CSV table of C-alpha atoms in Angstrom, one decimal:
chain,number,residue,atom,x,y,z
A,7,UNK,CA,104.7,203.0,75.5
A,8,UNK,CA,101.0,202.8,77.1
A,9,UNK,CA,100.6,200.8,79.8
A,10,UNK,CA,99.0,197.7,79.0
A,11,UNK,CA,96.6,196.5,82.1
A,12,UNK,CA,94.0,194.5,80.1
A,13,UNK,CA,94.8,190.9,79.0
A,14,UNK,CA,92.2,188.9,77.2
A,15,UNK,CA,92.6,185.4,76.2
A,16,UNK,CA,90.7,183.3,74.0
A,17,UNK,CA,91.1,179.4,73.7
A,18,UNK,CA,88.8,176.3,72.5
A,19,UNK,CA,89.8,172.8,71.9
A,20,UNK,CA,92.7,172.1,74.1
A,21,UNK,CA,92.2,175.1,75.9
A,22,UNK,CA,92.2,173.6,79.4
A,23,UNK,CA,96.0,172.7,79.4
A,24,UNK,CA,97.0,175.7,77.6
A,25,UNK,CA,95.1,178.1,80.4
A,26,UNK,CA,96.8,176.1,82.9
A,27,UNK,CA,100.2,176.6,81.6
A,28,UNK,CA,99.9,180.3,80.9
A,29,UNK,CA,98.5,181.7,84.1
A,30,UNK,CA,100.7,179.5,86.1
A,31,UNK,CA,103.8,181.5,84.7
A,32,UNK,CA,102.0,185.2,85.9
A,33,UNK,CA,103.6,186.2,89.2
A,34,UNK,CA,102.0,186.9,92.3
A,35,UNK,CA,102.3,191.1,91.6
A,36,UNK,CA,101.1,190.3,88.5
A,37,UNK,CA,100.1,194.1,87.5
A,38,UNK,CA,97.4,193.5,84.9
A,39,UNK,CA,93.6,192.2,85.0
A,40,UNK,CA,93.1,189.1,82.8
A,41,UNK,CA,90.1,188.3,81.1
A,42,UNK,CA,89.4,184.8,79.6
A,43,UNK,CA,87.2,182.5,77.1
A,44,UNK,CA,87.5,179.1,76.9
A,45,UNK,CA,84.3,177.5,74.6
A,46,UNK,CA,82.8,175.3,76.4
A,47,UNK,CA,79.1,173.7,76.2
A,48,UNK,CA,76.0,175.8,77.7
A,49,UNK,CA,75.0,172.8,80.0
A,50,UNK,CA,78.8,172.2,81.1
A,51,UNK,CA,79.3,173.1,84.6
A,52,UNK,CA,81.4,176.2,86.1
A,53,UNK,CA,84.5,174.3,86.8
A,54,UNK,CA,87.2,176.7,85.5
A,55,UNK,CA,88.0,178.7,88.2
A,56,UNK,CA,88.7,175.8,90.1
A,57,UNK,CA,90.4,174.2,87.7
A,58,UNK,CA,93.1,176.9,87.2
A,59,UNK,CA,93.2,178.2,90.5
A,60,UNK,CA,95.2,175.7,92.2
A,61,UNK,CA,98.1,177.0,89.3
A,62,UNK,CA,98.3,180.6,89.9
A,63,UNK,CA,99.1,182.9,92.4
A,64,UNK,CA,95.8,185.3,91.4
A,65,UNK,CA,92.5,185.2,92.4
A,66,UNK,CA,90.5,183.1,89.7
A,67,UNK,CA,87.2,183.5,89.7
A,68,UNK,CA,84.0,183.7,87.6
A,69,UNK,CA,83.2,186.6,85.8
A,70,UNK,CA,80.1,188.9,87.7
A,71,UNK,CA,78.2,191.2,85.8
A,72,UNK,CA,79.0,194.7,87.1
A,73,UNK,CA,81.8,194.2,89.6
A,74,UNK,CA,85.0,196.3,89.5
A,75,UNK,CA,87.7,195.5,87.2
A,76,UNK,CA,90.4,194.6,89.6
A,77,UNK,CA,94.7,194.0,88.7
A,78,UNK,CA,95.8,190.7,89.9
A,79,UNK,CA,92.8,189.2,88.7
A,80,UNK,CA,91.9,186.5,86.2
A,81,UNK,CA,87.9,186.8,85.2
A,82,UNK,CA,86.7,183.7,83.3
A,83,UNK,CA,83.7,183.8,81.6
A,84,UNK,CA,80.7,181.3,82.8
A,85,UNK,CA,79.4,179.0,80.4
A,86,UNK,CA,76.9,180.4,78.3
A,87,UNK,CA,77.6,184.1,78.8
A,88,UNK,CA,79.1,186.4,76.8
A,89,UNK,CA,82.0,188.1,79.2
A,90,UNK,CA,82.9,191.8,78.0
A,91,UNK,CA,84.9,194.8,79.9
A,92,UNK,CA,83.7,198.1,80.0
A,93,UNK,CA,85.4,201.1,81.6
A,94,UNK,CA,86.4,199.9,85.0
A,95,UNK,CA,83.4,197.4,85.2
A,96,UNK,CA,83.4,193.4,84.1
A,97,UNK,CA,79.7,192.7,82.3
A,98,UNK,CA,78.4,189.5,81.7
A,99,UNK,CA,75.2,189.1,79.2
A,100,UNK,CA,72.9,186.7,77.4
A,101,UNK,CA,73.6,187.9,74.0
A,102,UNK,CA,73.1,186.1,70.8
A,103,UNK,CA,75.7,183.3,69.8
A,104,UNK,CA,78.7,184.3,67.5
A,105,UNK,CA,80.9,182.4,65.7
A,106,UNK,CA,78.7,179.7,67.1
A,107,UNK,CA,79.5,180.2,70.7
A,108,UNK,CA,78.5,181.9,73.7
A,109,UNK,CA,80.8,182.6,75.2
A,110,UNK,CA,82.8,184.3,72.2
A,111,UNK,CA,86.4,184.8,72.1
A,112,UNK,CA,85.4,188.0,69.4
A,113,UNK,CA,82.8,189.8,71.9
A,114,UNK,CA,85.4,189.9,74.9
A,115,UNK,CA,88.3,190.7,72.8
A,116,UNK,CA,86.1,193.8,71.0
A,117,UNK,CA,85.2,195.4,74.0
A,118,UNK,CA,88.8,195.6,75.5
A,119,UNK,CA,89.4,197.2,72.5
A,120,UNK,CA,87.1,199.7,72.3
A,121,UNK,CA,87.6,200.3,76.0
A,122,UNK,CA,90.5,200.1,76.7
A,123,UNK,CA,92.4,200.6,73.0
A,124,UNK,CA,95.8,200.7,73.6
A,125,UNK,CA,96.0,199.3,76.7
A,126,UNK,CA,95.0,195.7,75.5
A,127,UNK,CA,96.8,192.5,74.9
A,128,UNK,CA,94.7,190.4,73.1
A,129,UNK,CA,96.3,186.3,73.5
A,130,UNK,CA,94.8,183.5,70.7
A,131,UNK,CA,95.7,180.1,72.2
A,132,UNK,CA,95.2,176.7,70.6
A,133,UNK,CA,91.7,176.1,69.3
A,134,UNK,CA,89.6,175.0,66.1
A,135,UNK,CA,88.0,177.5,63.3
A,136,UNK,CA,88.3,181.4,63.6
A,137,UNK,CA,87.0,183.2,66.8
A,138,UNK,CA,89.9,185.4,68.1
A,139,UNK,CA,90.4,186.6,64.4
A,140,UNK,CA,88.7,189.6,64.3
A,141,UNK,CA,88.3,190.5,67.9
A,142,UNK,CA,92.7,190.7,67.2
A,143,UNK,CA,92.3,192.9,64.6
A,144,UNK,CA,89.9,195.2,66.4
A,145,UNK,CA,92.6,195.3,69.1
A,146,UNK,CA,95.7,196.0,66.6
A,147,UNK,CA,93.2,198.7,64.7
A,148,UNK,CA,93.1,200.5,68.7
A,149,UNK,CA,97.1,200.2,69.2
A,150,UNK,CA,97.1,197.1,71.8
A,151,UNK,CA,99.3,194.1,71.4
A,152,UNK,CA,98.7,191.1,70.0
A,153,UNK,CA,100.1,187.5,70.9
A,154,UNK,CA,99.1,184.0,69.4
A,155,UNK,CA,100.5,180.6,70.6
A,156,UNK,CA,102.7,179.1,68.0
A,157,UNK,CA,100.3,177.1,65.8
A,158,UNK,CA,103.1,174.5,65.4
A,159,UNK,CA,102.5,174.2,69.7
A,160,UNK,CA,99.1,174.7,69.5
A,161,UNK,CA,97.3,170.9,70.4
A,162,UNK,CA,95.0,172.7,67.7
A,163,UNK,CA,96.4,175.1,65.4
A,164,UNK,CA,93.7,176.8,63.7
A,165,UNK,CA,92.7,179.9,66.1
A,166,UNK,CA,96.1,181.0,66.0
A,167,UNK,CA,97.0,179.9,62.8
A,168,UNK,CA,93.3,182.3,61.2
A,169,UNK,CA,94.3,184.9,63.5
A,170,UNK,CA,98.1,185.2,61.9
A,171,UNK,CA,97.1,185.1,58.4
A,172,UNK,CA,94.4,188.5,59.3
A,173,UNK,CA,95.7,190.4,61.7
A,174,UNK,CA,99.6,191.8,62.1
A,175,UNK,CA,100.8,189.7,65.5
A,176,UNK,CA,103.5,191.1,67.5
A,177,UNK,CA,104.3,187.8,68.9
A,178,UNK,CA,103.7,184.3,67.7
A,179,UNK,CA,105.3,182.3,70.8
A,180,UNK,CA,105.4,178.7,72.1
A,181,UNK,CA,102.9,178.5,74.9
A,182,UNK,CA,106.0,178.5,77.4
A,183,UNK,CA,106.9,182.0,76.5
A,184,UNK,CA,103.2,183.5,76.1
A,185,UNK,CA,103.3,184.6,80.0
């Protein structure tokens, strides 16, 4: 079995209390880098971090463009910026909208795929219409893992619920379990 290192997370509408719940289950050695995107507004302020910091043992912090890939880490992408992994660096860019967001759950989840391939577990948490969808498929297609919250858990079902009727999920898990 590869080692998988490379956790990306997507999440929208009642994303806040779901990201809280799931990084405060990963333990202090938690082996893997974690990578998430939460949709938020372009004018909302940077308050993730802080927000799911005082949960977790790891370092939360906001995503820099360029700086080193690090395990133990959570990397949350800033409003309005697309956050994407490449090999061993995090990158952060201005690119155009998809799925009607910016951040995209899609972008980050295709480029831990085509980095990192088998490596990745890609995690669709609660959240309304279909970004996560084919970013999860694009991880399957490279041999990583894929999880989605239980839609029947999720405050809003539809992200997970798109994501298991396209793509072939290992796990479909209350959010209890996900970590």
């Amino acid at each position: 079995m590869p080692k998988r290192d490379i956790i990306v997370v997507g999440a929208s509408s009642g994303g806040l209390e779901a990201l809280r719940v799931l990084v405060s289950g990963l333990p202090v050695d938690f082996p893997a880098s974690v990578f998430i995107v939460w949709h938020l507004s372009p004018q909302s302020p940077n308050l993730l971090p802080g927000l799911l910091d005082p949960h977790t043992p790891l370092k939360v912090s906001s995503a820099q463009d360029n700086e080193p890939i690090e395990p133990g880490r959570i990397y949350v992408a800033r409003p309005d910026r697309h956050l994407l992994v490449s090999l061993g660096r995090v990158c952060v860019t201005n690119g155009p909208q998809e799925n009607r967001f910016r951040p995209a759950v899609d972008t980050l989840f295709r480029s831990a795929a085509c980095t990192y391939g088998p490596r990745v577990i890609g995690v669709v948490l609660t959240g309304q219409l279909d970004d996560g969808t084919a970013g999860l498929w694009a991880i399957k297609d490279r041999g990583g893992l894929s999880i989605i919250q239980s839609p029947l858990d999720a405050a809003f079902p539809s992200m997970p619920a798109t994501a298991r009727q396209y793509v072939a999920i290992d796990y479909e898990l209350p959010l209890s379990a996900i970590a």
